[in-house]
Short mmCIF file of C-alpha atoms and ligand atoms in Angstrom, two decimals:
data_model
loop_
_atom_site.label_atom_id
_atom_site.label_comp_id
_atom_site.label_asym_id
_atom_site.label_seq_id
_atom_site.Cartn_x
_atom_site.Cartn_y
_atom_site.Cartn_z
CA MET A 1 -118.11 11.30 171.68
CA THR A 2 -115.40 13.50 170.20
CA ALA A 3 -113.31 11.86 167.50
CA LEU A 4 -110.55 14.44 167.51
CA GLU A 5 -109.85 17.38 169.76
CA LEU A 6 -107.05 19.92 169.47
CA SER A 7 -106.73 22.54 172.17
CA GLY A 8 -104.20 25.36 172.08
CA VAL A 9 -101.87 23.48 169.73
CA SER A 10 -98.78 25.22 168.32
CA LYS A 11 -95.76 24.10 166.34
CA THR A 12 -92.71 26.08 165.31
CA PHE A 13 -90.09 24.69 162.92
CA ARG A 14 -86.53 25.88 163.14
CA SER A 15 -84.45 25.44 160.04
CA GLY A 16 -81.20 27.20 159.24
CA GLY A 17 -81.58 29.99 161.79
CA ARG A 18 -85.11 30.88 160.67
CA SER A 19 -88.13 29.82 162.64
CA ILE A 20 -91.51 29.20 161.04
CA ARG A 21 -94.64 29.12 163.13
CA ALA A 22 -96.47 26.49 161.10
CA VAL A 23 -99.39 26.02 163.50
CA SER A 24 -100.33 28.72 165.95
CA ASP A 25 -102.68 28.18 168.90
CA VAL A 26 -105.15 25.99 167.03
CA SER A 27 -108.22 24.54 168.72
CA PHE A 28 -111.11 22.60 167.21
CA ALA A 29 -113.08 19.43 167.76
CA VAL A 30 -114.40 16.88 165.30
CA ALA A 31 -117.47 14.93 166.38
CA ASP A 32 -117.75 11.17 165.92
CA GLY A 33 -119.13 10.52 162.46
CA GLU A 34 -118.39 14.02 161.22
CA ALA A 35 -116.52 14.88 158.02
CA PHE A 36 -114.30 17.87 158.64
CA ALA A 37 -112.26 19.89 156.16
CA LEU A 38 -109.08 21.85 156.77
CA LEU A 39 -109.12 24.28 153.89
CA GLY A 40 -106.23 26.57 153.13
CA MET A 41 -103.54 27.65 150.73
CA ASN A 42 -100.14 25.98 150.49
CA GLY A 43 -98.17 26.55 153.66
CA ALA A 44 -101.22 27.33 155.78
CA GLY A 45 -100.26 24.59 158.25
CA LYS A 46 -102.74 21.86 157.29
CA SER A 47 -100.23 19.02 156.94
CA THR A 48 -98.49 20.02 160.14
CA ALA A 49 -101.83 19.86 161.98
CA ILE A 50 -102.40 16.37 160.56
CA LYS A 51 -98.88 15.19 161.38
CA MET A 52 -99.37 16.24 164.99
CA SER A 53 -102.79 14.62 165.14
CA THR A 54 -101.39 11.32 163.87
CA GLY A 55 -98.47 11.40 166.30
CA LEU A 56 -95.73 11.93 163.70
CA ILE A 57 -94.51 15.12 165.29
CA ALA A 58 -95.12 16.39 168.78
CA PRO A 59 -96.82 19.74 169.34
CA ASP A 60 -94.70 22.38 171.10
CA CYS A 61 -97.65 23.09 173.35
CA GLY A 62 -101.31 22.24 173.61
CA LYS A 63 -103.10 18.93 173.74
CA ILE A 64 -104.47 16.56 171.10
CA SER A 65 -106.73 13.63 171.81
CA VAL A 66 -108.23 10.93 169.59
CA PHE A 67 -111.41 9.41 171.02
CA GLY A 68 -110.20 10.54 174.43
CA HIS A 69 -106.66 9.15 174.06
CA ASP A 70 -103.90 11.74 174.38
CA THR A 71 -101.65 11.39 171.30
CA VAL A 72 -98.49 12.07 173.33
CA LYS A 73 -99.29 10.11 176.50
CA GLU A 74 -101.11 7.15 174.92
CA PRO A 75 -99.77 7.08 171.37
CA THR A 76 -100.44 3.40 170.69
CA ALA A 77 -104.09 3.54 171.77
CA ALA A 78 -104.63 6.66 169.68
CA LYS A 79 -102.75 5.34 166.64
CA SER A 80 -104.68 2.07 166.50
CA LEU A 81 -107.92 4.00 165.90
CA VAL A 82 -106.54 6.18 163.14
CA GLY A 83 -105.87 5.72 159.42
CA VAL A 84 -103.83 8.19 157.45
CA SER A 85 -103.12 8.91 153.81
CA PRO A 86 -100.13 11.31 153.82
CA GLN A 87 -99.91 14.16 151.33
CA GLU A 88 -97.06 12.46 149.46
CA THR A 89 -98.39 9.13 148.21
CA ALA A 90 -96.83 6.71 150.64
CA VAL A 91 -96.65 3.25 149.11
CA ALA A 92 -93.94 0.58 149.08
CA PRO A 93 -92.79 0.92 145.45
CA MET A 94 -91.54 -2.64 144.91
CA LEU A 95 -94.59 -4.32 146.44
CA SER A 96 -97.67 -5.00 144.35
CA VAL A 97 -100.97 -3.25 144.98
CA ARG A 98 -102.26 -6.32 146.79
CA GLU A 99 -99.08 -6.73 148.85
CA ASN A 100 -99.18 -3.09 149.95
CA LEU A 101 -102.74 -3.47 151.24
CA GLU A 102 -102.02 -6.81 152.94
CA PHE A 103 -98.87 -5.39 154.50
CA ILE A 104 -100.68 -2.46 156.13
CA SER A 105 -103.49 -4.70 157.27
CA MET A 106 -100.99 -7.00 159.00
CA VAL A 107 -99.05 -4.12 160.55
CA TYR A 108 -102.30 -3.21 162.30
CA GLY A 109 -102.58 -6.76 163.63
CA ALA A 110 -104.61 -8.75 161.07
CA ASP A 111 -103.47 -12.32 160.37
CA LYS A 112 -102.55 -13.42 156.86
CA ARG A 113 -106.02 -14.71 156.07
CA ALA A 114 -107.90 -11.64 157.27
CA ALA A 115 -105.40 -9.39 155.48
CA LYS A 116 -105.95 -11.22 152.18
CA ALA A 117 -109.72 -10.87 152.47
CA ALA A 118 -109.52 -7.21 153.46
CA ALA A 119 -107.15 -6.44 150.57
CA ALA A 120 -109.43 -8.14 148.05
CA GLU A 121 -112.44 -6.22 149.31
CA MET A 122 -110.59 -2.90 149.33
CA MET A 123 -109.36 -3.39 145.74
CA ASP A 124 -112.94 -4.03 144.65
CA ARG A 125 -114.23 -0.95 146.43
CA LEU A 126 -111.52 1.23 144.92
CA GLY A 127 -111.87 -0.30 141.48
CA ILE A 128 -108.23 -1.38 141.31
CA ALA A 129 -108.71 -5.16 141.43
CA ASP A 130 -107.41 -5.54 137.87
CA ARG A 131 -104.11 -3.95 138.98
CA ALA A 132 -103.65 -6.26 141.99
CA LYS A 133 -100.33 -7.64 140.78
CA ASP A 134 -98.83 -4.40 139.46
CA ARG A 135 -95.92 -2.88 141.34
CA ALA A 136 -97.15 0.13 143.29
CA GLY A 137 -94.17 2.21 142.18
CA LYS A 138 -95.20 1.81 138.54
CA LEU A 139 -98.79 3.04 138.96
CA SER A 140 -100.01 6.33 137.51
CA GLY A 141 -100.38 9.21 139.98
CA GLY A 142 -104.13 8.76 140.24
CA LEU A 143 -104.03 5.03 140.89
CA MET A 144 -101.19 5.41 143.37
CA ARG A 145 -103.25 7.96 145.30
CA ARG A 146 -106.23 5.65 145.31
CA LEU A 147 -104.04 2.87 146.65
CA SER A 148 -102.67 5.24 149.27
CA VAL A 149 -106.19 6.13 150.40
CA GLY A 150 -107.05 2.42 150.42
CA MET A 151 -104.09 1.77 152.71
CA ALA A 152 -105.48 4.37 155.10
CA LEU A 153 -108.87 2.68 155.15
CA ILE A 154 -108.08 -1.03 155.09
CA THR A 155 -107.62 -1.14 158.85
CA GLU A 156 -111.20 0.09 159.34
CA PRO A 157 -110.12 3.10 161.38
CA LYS A 158 -112.64 5.10 163.37
CA LEU A 159 -110.94 8.33 162.30
CA VAL A 160 -109.37 8.86 158.88
CA PHE A 161 -106.97 11.63 157.91
CA LEU A 162 -106.73 12.32 154.19
CA ASP A 163 -104.07 14.91 153.43
CA GLU A 164 -104.91 16.40 150.01
CA PRO A 165 -106.40 13.10 148.81
CA THR A 166 -107.26 14.38 145.33
CA LEU A 167 -104.08 16.37 144.64
CA GLY A 168 -103.00 15.77 141.06
CA LEU A 169 -106.02 13.70 140.09
CA ASP A 170 -107.93 14.41 136.90
CA VAL A 171 -111.60 15.35 137.13
CA VAL A 172 -112.89 11.83 136.59
CA ALA A 173 -110.57 10.23 139.13
CA ARG A 174 -111.37 13.00 141.58
CA ARG A 175 -115.11 12.50 141.34
CA GLU A 176 -114.64 8.76 141.74
CA LEU A 177 -112.61 9.29 144.89
CA TRP A 178 -115.25 11.70 146.20
CA ARG A 179 -117.84 8.98 145.80
CA TYR A 180 -115.65 6.64 147.76
CA ILE A 181 -114.94 9.19 150.50
CA ARG A 182 -118.72 9.61 150.88
CA GLU A 183 -118.89 5.83 151.45
CA VAL A 184 -116.21 6.08 154.09
CA LYS A 185 -118.10 8.84 155.88
CA LYS A 186 -120.81 6.34 156.71
CA THR A 187 -118.50 4.32 158.94
CA ALA A 188 -115.75 6.68 160.10
CA SER A 189 -115.01 10.26 161.02
CA VAL A 190 -113.02 11.98 158.30
CA VAL A 191 -110.57 14.87 158.47
CA LEU A 192 -109.44 15.94 155.04
CA THR A 193 -107.25 18.77 153.88
CA THR A 194 -107.69 20.40 150.54
CA HIS A 195 -107.18 23.64 148.73
CA TYR A 196 -110.15 22.98 146.47
CA LEU A 197 -113.12 24.90 147.82
CA GLU A 198 -115.71 22.79 146.07
CA GLU A 199 -114.17 19.66 147.53
CA ALA A 200 -114.55 20.89 151.09
CA VAL A 201 -118.12 21.97 150.39
CA ALA A 202 -119.06 18.75 148.61
CA LEU A 203 -117.61 16.32 151.13
CA CYS A 204 -117.56 17.89 154.56
CA ASP A 205 -120.09 18.78 157.22
CA ARG A 206 -117.94 21.55 158.63
CA ILE A 207 -114.99 23.50 157.28
CA ALA A 208 -112.10 25.16 159.09
CA ILE A 209 -110.30 27.76 157.03
CA MET A 210 -106.61 27.83 157.90
CA ALA A 211 -104.33 30.74 157.14
CA ASN A 212 -100.82 31.39 158.46
CA GLY A 213 -101.07 28.56 160.96
CA LYS A 214 -104.30 29.80 162.50
CA ILE A 215 -107.93 28.80 162.18
CA ALA A 216 -109.32 31.89 160.48
CA ALA A 217 -112.93 30.69 160.50
CA LEU A 218 -114.89 27.57 161.28
CA GLY A 219 -118.42 26.45 160.46
CA THR A 220 -120.67 24.96 157.82
CA ALA A 221 -120.37 26.38 154.32
CA ASP A 222 -123.52 28.43 154.86
CA GLU A 223 -122.31 29.78 158.17
CA LEU A 224 -119.00 30.81 156.64
CA ILE A 225 -120.72 32.63 153.80
CA GLU A 226 -122.93 34.43 156.29
CA ALA A 227 -120.05 35.35 158.60
CA SER A 228 -118.04 36.80 155.73
CA GLY A 229 -120.90 38.77 154.28
CA ALA A 230 -120.07 37.40 150.83
CA ASP A 231 -122.64 35.81 148.57
CA ASN A 232 -120.66 32.75 147.50
CA PHE A 233 -118.19 30.40 149.12
CA GLU A 234 -115.25 31.41 147.00
CA ASP A 235 -115.47 35.04 148.08
CA ALA A 236 -116.15 33.93 151.65
CA PHE A 237 -112.96 31.90 151.59
CA LEU A 238 -110.87 34.77 150.27
CA ILE A 239 -112.28 37.20 152.82
CA LEU A 240 -111.95 34.83 155.76
CA SER A 241 -108.45 33.68 154.92
CA GLY A 242 -107.28 37.27 154.78
CA GLU A 243 -106.92 37.46 151.00
CA GLY A 244 -109.99 39.69 150.77
CA GLU A 245 -108.31 42.40 148.70
CA TYR A 246 -108.71 40.26 145.59
CA VAL A 247 -112.47 40.28 146.00
CA ASN A 248 -112.91 44.00 145.54
CA ASP A 249 -111.67 44.15 141.96
CA MET B 1 -92.76 -8.85 167.40
CA THR B 2 -95.00 -10.13 164.62
CA LYS B 3 -95.22 -6.58 163.30
CA ALA B 4 -91.43 -6.60 163.04
CA VAL B 5 -91.53 -9.83 161.04
CA VAL B 6 -94.21 -8.47 158.70
CA PHE B 7 -92.04 -5.39 158.20
CA ALA B 8 -88.90 -7.50 157.67
CA ARG B 9 -90.66 -9.49 154.97
CA ARG B 10 -91.57 -6.30 153.15
CA ASN B 11 -87.97 -5.09 153.41
CA ILE B 12 -86.59 -8.33 151.98
CA LEU B 13 -88.99 -8.11 149.01
CA GLU B 14 -88.14 -4.45 148.50
CA ILE B 15 -84.41 -5.23 148.32
CA LEU B 16 -84.61 -8.45 146.31
CA ARG B 17 -86.92 -6.92 143.70
CA SER B 18 -84.58 -4.06 143.02
CA PRO B 19 -82.04 -4.90 140.29
CA VAL B 20 -79.49 -2.63 142.02
CA SER B 21 -79.27 -5.19 144.81
CA TRP B 22 -78.37 -8.03 142.48
CA VAL B 23 -75.85 -5.98 140.54
CA PHE B 24 -74.01 -4.54 143.55
CA GLY B 25 -74.76 -7.18 146.15
CA LEU B 26 -73.78 -10.20 144.11
CA ALA B 27 -72.70 -9.64 140.51
CA LEU B 28 -70.05 -7.01 141.23
CA PRO B 29 -68.14 -8.56 144.17
CA ILE B 30 -68.39 -12.08 142.79
CA GLY B 31 -67.50 -10.83 139.31
CA ILE B 32 -64.39 -9.07 140.57
CA PHE B 33 -63.42 -12.14 142.53
CA ILE B 34 -63.78 -14.42 139.52
CA ILE B 35 -61.95 -12.06 137.16
CA MET B 36 -59.01 -11.68 139.57
CA GLN B 37 -58.81 -15.43 140.14
CA VAL B 38 -58.92 -16.19 136.42
CA ILE B 39 -56.09 -13.68 135.84
CA ILE B 40 -54.04 -15.13 138.71
CA LYS B 41 -54.59 -18.67 137.46
CA SER B 42 -53.54 -17.70 133.94
CA LEU B 43 -50.30 -16.21 135.29
CA GLY B 44 -49.37 -19.70 136.46
CA ALA B 45 -46.09 -19.78 138.38
CA GLY B 46 -45.84 -15.99 138.20
CA ALA B 47 -48.83 -15.82 140.54
CA ALA B 48 -46.56 -16.39 143.50
CA GLN B 49 -45.39 -12.81 142.98
CA VAL B 50 -48.83 -11.41 143.81
CA PRO B 51 -49.82 -13.01 147.12
CA MET B 52 -52.30 -10.14 147.57
CA PHE B 53 -54.62 -11.73 145.08
CA GLY B 54 -54.15 -15.35 146.07
CA VAL B 55 -57.47 -16.96 146.87
CA GLU B 56 -57.03 -17.07 150.68
CA ARG B 57 -56.20 -13.39 150.97
CA PHE B 58 -58.42 -12.02 148.26
CA THR B 59 -61.47 -13.74 149.79
CA GLY B 60 -61.09 -11.37 152.73
CA GLY B 61 -61.03 -8.41 150.37
CA VAL B 62 -64.14 -9.47 148.48
CA VAL B 63 -66.01 -10.12 151.72
CA ILE B 64 -65.31 -6.51 152.76
CA PHE B 65 -66.21 -5.24 149.31
CA GLY B 66 -69.51 -7.14 149.24
CA ALA B 67 -70.41 -6.27 152.81
CA ALA B 68 -69.72 -2.59 152.11
CA PHE B 69 -72.50 -2.59 149.52
CA LEU B 70 -74.96 -3.63 152.23
CA SER B 71 -74.60 -0.13 153.62
CA LEU B 72 -75.91 1.10 150.29
CA PHE B 73 -78.97 -1.17 150.55
CA ALA B 74 -79.76 0.07 154.05
CA ALA B 75 -79.27 3.70 153.03
CA LEU B 76 -81.42 3.28 149.90
CA LEU B 77 -84.21 1.58 151.79
CA ILE B 78 -84.39 3.91 154.78
CA SER B 79 -83.85 7.20 152.95
CA GLY B 80 -86.43 6.10 150.38
CA ASP B 81 -88.98 5.20 153.05
CA ARG B 82 -88.40 8.55 154.72
CA SER B 83 -88.69 10.66 151.60
CA GLN B 84 -91.70 8.89 150.15
CA SER B 85 -93.61 9.26 153.41
CA PHE B 86 -93.92 5.50 153.57
CA LEU B 87 -92.18 5.68 156.92
CA ALA B 88 -94.58 8.45 157.98
CA ARG B 89 -97.44 6.10 157.33
CA LEU B 90 -95.81 3.40 159.44
CA LEU B 91 -94.94 5.87 162.19
CA ALA B 92 -98.64 6.68 162.38
CA SER B 93 -99.36 2.95 162.84
CA PRO B 94 -99.14 1.09 166.14
CA MET B 95 -95.61 -0.16 165.28
CA LYS B 96 -93.12 0.40 168.10
CA ALA B 97 -89.52 1.60 167.95
CA ALA B 98 -88.13 -1.92 168.31
CA ASP B 99 -90.28 -3.11 165.38
CA TYR B 100 -88.45 -0.76 163.02
CA ILE B 101 -84.99 -1.69 164.22
CA VAL B 102 -85.72 -5.42 164.21
CA GLY B 103 -87.63 -5.16 160.93
CA TYR B 104 -84.87 -3.37 159.06
CA THR B 105 -82.22 -5.65 160.57
CA LEU B 106 -84.10 -8.87 159.83
CA GLY B 107 -84.77 -7.54 156.36
CA ILE B 108 -81.12 -7.03 155.49
CA LEU B 109 -79.26 -9.69 157.47
CA PRO B 110 -80.60 -12.75 155.62
CA ILE B 111 -79.48 -11.09 152.40
CA ALA B 112 -76.09 -10.41 153.99
CA GLY B 113 -75.88 -14.04 155.10
CA ALA B 114 -76.73 -15.30 151.62
CA GLN B 115 -74.14 -12.98 150.10
CA VAL B 116 -71.44 -14.23 152.47
CA VAL B 117 -72.28 -17.89 151.88
CA ILE B 118 -72.28 -17.44 148.09
CA THR B 119 -68.95 -15.58 148.25
CA PHE B 120 -67.36 -18.42 150.20
CA CYS B 121 -68.84 -21.07 147.89
CA VAL B 122 -67.31 -19.31 144.89
CA ALA B 123 -64.00 -18.99 146.76
CA LEU B 124 -64.07 -22.73 147.48
CA CYS B 125 -64.60 -23.38 143.77
CA PHE B 126 -61.46 -21.37 143.07
CA GLY B 127 -59.32 -23.36 145.44
CA LEU B 128 -59.99 -21.95 148.92
CA THR B 129 -59.14 -24.83 151.27
CA LEU B 130 -62.23 -26.22 152.95
CA SER B 131 -61.11 -26.34 156.57
CA VAL B 132 -62.61 -25.71 160.00
CA ASN B 133 -61.40 -22.12 159.58
CA VAL B 134 -64.10 -21.36 157.03
CA LEU B 135 -66.90 -21.45 159.60
CA PRO B 136 -65.50 -18.75 161.91
CA ALA B 137 -64.59 -16.75 158.81
CA VAL B 138 -68.23 -16.86 157.71
CA LEU B 139 -69.36 -15.72 161.17
CA PHE B 140 -66.86 -12.85 161.16
CA ALA B 141 -68.07 -11.90 157.69
CA VAL B 142 -71.60 -11.60 159.05
CA LEU B 143 -70.26 -9.39 161.85
CA LEU B 144 -68.72 -7.13 159.20
CA SER B 145 -72.08 -7.07 157.42
CA VAL B 146 -73.71 -5.74 160.58
CA LEU B 147 -71.06 -3.01 160.77
CA PHE B 148 -71.80 -1.86 157.24
CA VAL B 149 -75.58 -2.11 157.63
CA ALA B 150 -75.28 0.16 160.68
CA ILE B 151 -73.25 2.66 158.64
CA GLY B 152 -75.99 2.55 156.00
CA VAL B 153 -78.69 3.12 158.62
CA ILE B 154 -76.88 6.28 159.71
CA PHE B 155 -76.69 7.63 156.15
CA GLY B 156 -80.29 6.63 155.44
CA SER B 157 -81.59 8.22 158.65
CA VAL B 158 -79.80 11.53 158.39
CA LEU B 159 -79.57 12.30 154.67
CA PRO B 160 -82.33 12.84 152.11
CA ALA B 161 -83.04 10.15 149.51
CA LYS B 162 -81.15 12.05 146.83
CA SER B 163 -77.81 12.21 148.60
CA ALA B 164 -77.82 9.17 150.90
CA PRO B 165 -77.17 6.52 148.22
CA PRO B 166 -74.40 8.35 146.32
CA LEU B 167 -72.61 9.35 149.52
CA CYS B 168 -72.94 5.80 150.74
CA SER B 169 -71.34 4.44 147.58
CA VAL B 170 -68.41 6.75 148.24
CA VAL B 171 -68.10 5.09 151.64
CA VAL B 172 -68.16 1.71 149.94
CA GLN B 173 -65.26 2.64 147.67
CA VAL B 174 -63.26 4.28 150.45
CA ALA B 175 -63.81 1.30 152.73
CA ALA B 176 -62.61 -1.09 150.03
CA LEU B 177 -59.61 1.10 149.23
CA LEU B 178 -58.54 1.53 152.86
CA SER B 179 -59.10 -2.12 153.71
CA GLY B 180 -55.89 -3.12 151.98
CA MET B 181 -57.59 -5.49 149.57
CA TRP B 182 -55.97 -3.82 146.55
CA PHE B 183 -52.49 -3.06 147.85
CA ASP B 184 -50.35 -4.26 150.73
CA LEU B 185 -50.65 -1.76 153.59
CA ASP B 186 -47.60 -3.29 155.32
CA ALA B 187 -45.52 -2.53 152.27
CA ILE B 188 -46.71 1.09 152.19
CA GLY B 189 -46.34 1.47 155.94
CA GLY B 190 -45.98 4.86 157.62
CA GLY B 191 -48.84 7.25 158.34
CA PHE B 192 -51.14 5.77 155.73
CA ASP B 193 -50.91 2.32 157.28
CA VAL B 194 -51.61 3.77 160.73
CA PHE B 195 -54.56 5.76 159.38
CA CYS B 196 -56.03 2.66 157.77
CA HIS B 197 -55.71 0.76 161.02
CA VAL B 198 -57.49 3.45 163.01
CA LEU B 199 -60.53 2.74 160.85
CA PRO B 200 -62.16 -0.70 161.05
CA PHE B 201 -61.94 -1.66 157.36
CA ALA B 202 -58.34 -2.87 157.25
CA HIS B 203 -58.99 -4.80 160.46
CA GLY B 204 -62.02 -6.41 158.81
CA TYR B 205 -59.85 -7.54 155.93
CA ASP B 206 -57.18 -8.85 158.32
CA LEU B 207 -59.83 -10.58 160.42
CA ILE B 208 -61.05 -12.68 157.50
CA ARG B 209 -57.66 -13.50 155.98
CA TYR B 210 -55.96 -14.41 159.28
CA THR B 211 -58.96 -16.54 160.22
CA LEU B 212 -58.87 -18.37 156.89
CA ALA B 213 -55.14 -18.91 157.32
CA GLY B 214 -55.69 -20.26 160.84
CA ASP B 215 -53.30 -17.59 162.15
CA TRP B 216 -55.15 -17.28 165.47
CA GLY B 217 -52.48 -15.23 167.20
CA ASN B 218 -53.22 -12.40 164.76
CA VAL B 219 -57.02 -12.72 164.83
CA TRP B 220 -57.88 -11.30 168.22
CA LEU B 221 -56.79 -7.68 167.61
CA PRO B 222 -58.81 -7.17 164.41
CA PHE B 223 -61.71 -9.04 166.00
CA VAL B 224 -61.79 -6.72 169.02
CA VAL B 225 -61.49 -3.60 166.84
CA VAL B 226 -64.24 -4.72 164.45
CA ALA B 227 -66.53 -5.82 167.30
CA VAL B 228 -66.12 -2.53 169.18
CA TYR B 229 -66.72 -0.49 166.02
CA THR B 230 -69.77 -2.59 165.15
CA ILE B 231 -71.35 -2.16 168.56
CA ALA B 232 -70.57 1.56 168.75
CA ILE B 233 -71.80 2.36 165.25
CA SER B 234 -74.93 0.24 165.73
CA VAL B 235 -75.80 2.15 168.89
CA VAL B 236 -75.27 5.47 167.10
CA ALA B 237 -77.37 4.21 164.17
CA VAL B 238 -80.30 3.26 166.41
CA LEU B 239 -80.13 6.57 168.29
CA LEU B 240 -79.96 8.62 165.08
CA PHE B 241 -82.77 6.68 163.44
CA ARG B 242 -84.97 7.20 166.46
CA ARG B 243 -84.07 10.87 166.72
CA GLN B 244 -84.76 11.55 163.06
CA THR B 245 -88.05 9.68 162.98
CA ARG B 246 -89.27 9.97 166.57
CA ALA B 247 -90.07 6.26 166.29
N1 ADP C 1 -90.22 19.88 158.67
C1 ADP C 1 -90.34 21.21 158.45
N2 ADP C 1 -89.27 22.03 158.65
C2 ADP C 1 -89.38 23.35 158.44
N3 ADP C 1 -90.49 23.97 158.02
C3 ADP C 1 -91.58 23.22 157.79
C4 ADP C 1 -91.57 21.80 157.99
N4 ADP C 1 -92.79 21.32 157.69
C5 ADP C 1 -93.54 22.38 157.32
N5 ADP C 1 -92.82 23.52 157.39
C6 ADP C 1 -93.32 24.87 157.10
O1 ADP C 1 -94.49 25.08 157.86
C7 ADP C 1 -95.47 25.77 157.10
C8 ADP C 1 -96.73 24.95 157.03
O2 ADP C 1 -96.50 23.80 156.23
P1 ADP C 1 -97.60 22.69 155.96
O3 ADP C 1 -98.20 22.26 157.26
O4 ADP C 1 -96.99 21.63 155.13
O5 ADP C 1 -98.69 23.50 155.11
P2 ADP C 1 -99.85 22.97 154.17
O6 ADP C 1 -100.01 21.50 154.34
O7 ADP C 1 -101.07 23.73 154.61
O8 ADP C 1 -99.47 23.32 152.78
C9 ADP C 1 -94.85 26.06 155.76
O9 ADP C 1 -94.32 27.36 155.78
C10 ADP C 1 -93.75 25.04 155.65
O10 ADP C 1 -92.70 25.52 154.85
MG1 MG C 2 -99.90 20.01 153.04
#
């Protein structure tokens, strides 16, 4: 079974007379149970690819399906299988940590009782149980991001999108979240975006390098190193994403 | 439908937990009302010279003033949800278009209702006659609330979180100014009076004060104008919200 499939997907933004081709003829498939990284610099088109995959914006052309459900033709079926943690930490600022988790759980159809239980369990797993009553808007960046990831996972989705889940986290918080993402991998397919090389390597089975809206290369870390002819992943990334000139110094 | 109710509950909490709501939604309109009434009362017999601020008429003004702030709540809530990607998260959930509309509406209307009821209770304390006219006046006040919430939805849907609230507070002030609550539009007359009566705010003010006075012959025109504006602006608000969010 394929968890996510993009075929020939493009998206152009028009703003103030300029047009930006954010995603350009992108195709890839993520297998059920796979952890997949979209790795690229700022502006490479990673978030746009995720927004299209989660049904937030429609692709100009091409087709996206989630476990066989077309995201444009059967949005509700596709959306109910998906959890998403947007790049900007998306929490309800005036609700407490617990209320945020319960709210999302209920939006996906849980009753009050099930939502309470799920929220309690999620807070334990994320190590934020002691902050249950704190307003989400008052949390530190790291805790807010953990809550945001928790809100993506509380509905037990079969496919999870994590858009730059560790952006702005300190080393300790990042490693802790890694550990948790590895847990999640056991029960769901994961698509995560990052511009940290080591994060993609550490967490994901396969890596797609995005540059200028295109998939510049796709494979396991070893395959990418081999394809680039470099001897480490950092150089491989720079070569494959078209920034190779820096390598030669 | 239950998703809409869950969302409405969140919206109510979000509004009630923000101090801005209490300051602008309750303290400011009620405060102005009380201050004006205390001044009028202290003028004694001289008060007859300022019928504008007599309790029957000024209640209409404060209802408009209070309702206008509801547009600020709607704009704050929706522009905030958009900019913080909270809405993005919901749009990726199985919520449907109607759930957002119903959820935002059900989230703000109970607060509007409470505001109206409290305003009238305070007015009654200051000598507003408790008659059968109060009930339709309350209902019309809720209608005005819907009008302003719809205006707020438009601002919140179209503008970013930084500019939606300040621009909306400008609308609040303009609406209050052009409603005729502070000066007698009849006395000014001319083009300004006509201009004010092209917009719905002066009609809203008239609607409440004529209703409270039991002057039914004068109620129907402002009622029709306010109702038509409310329906039209609500339709535009729903269309714009859906266009901006692809809900
Ligand atoms: N809503 C939008 N309107 C206009 N341009 C956009 C919009 N969203 C993204 N872009 C542009 O599309 C490109 C890709 O953006 P994005 O997908 O956010 O990249 P990434 O997540 O890889 O940093 C960038 O040049 C960005 O400025
Ligand atoms: Mg991004």
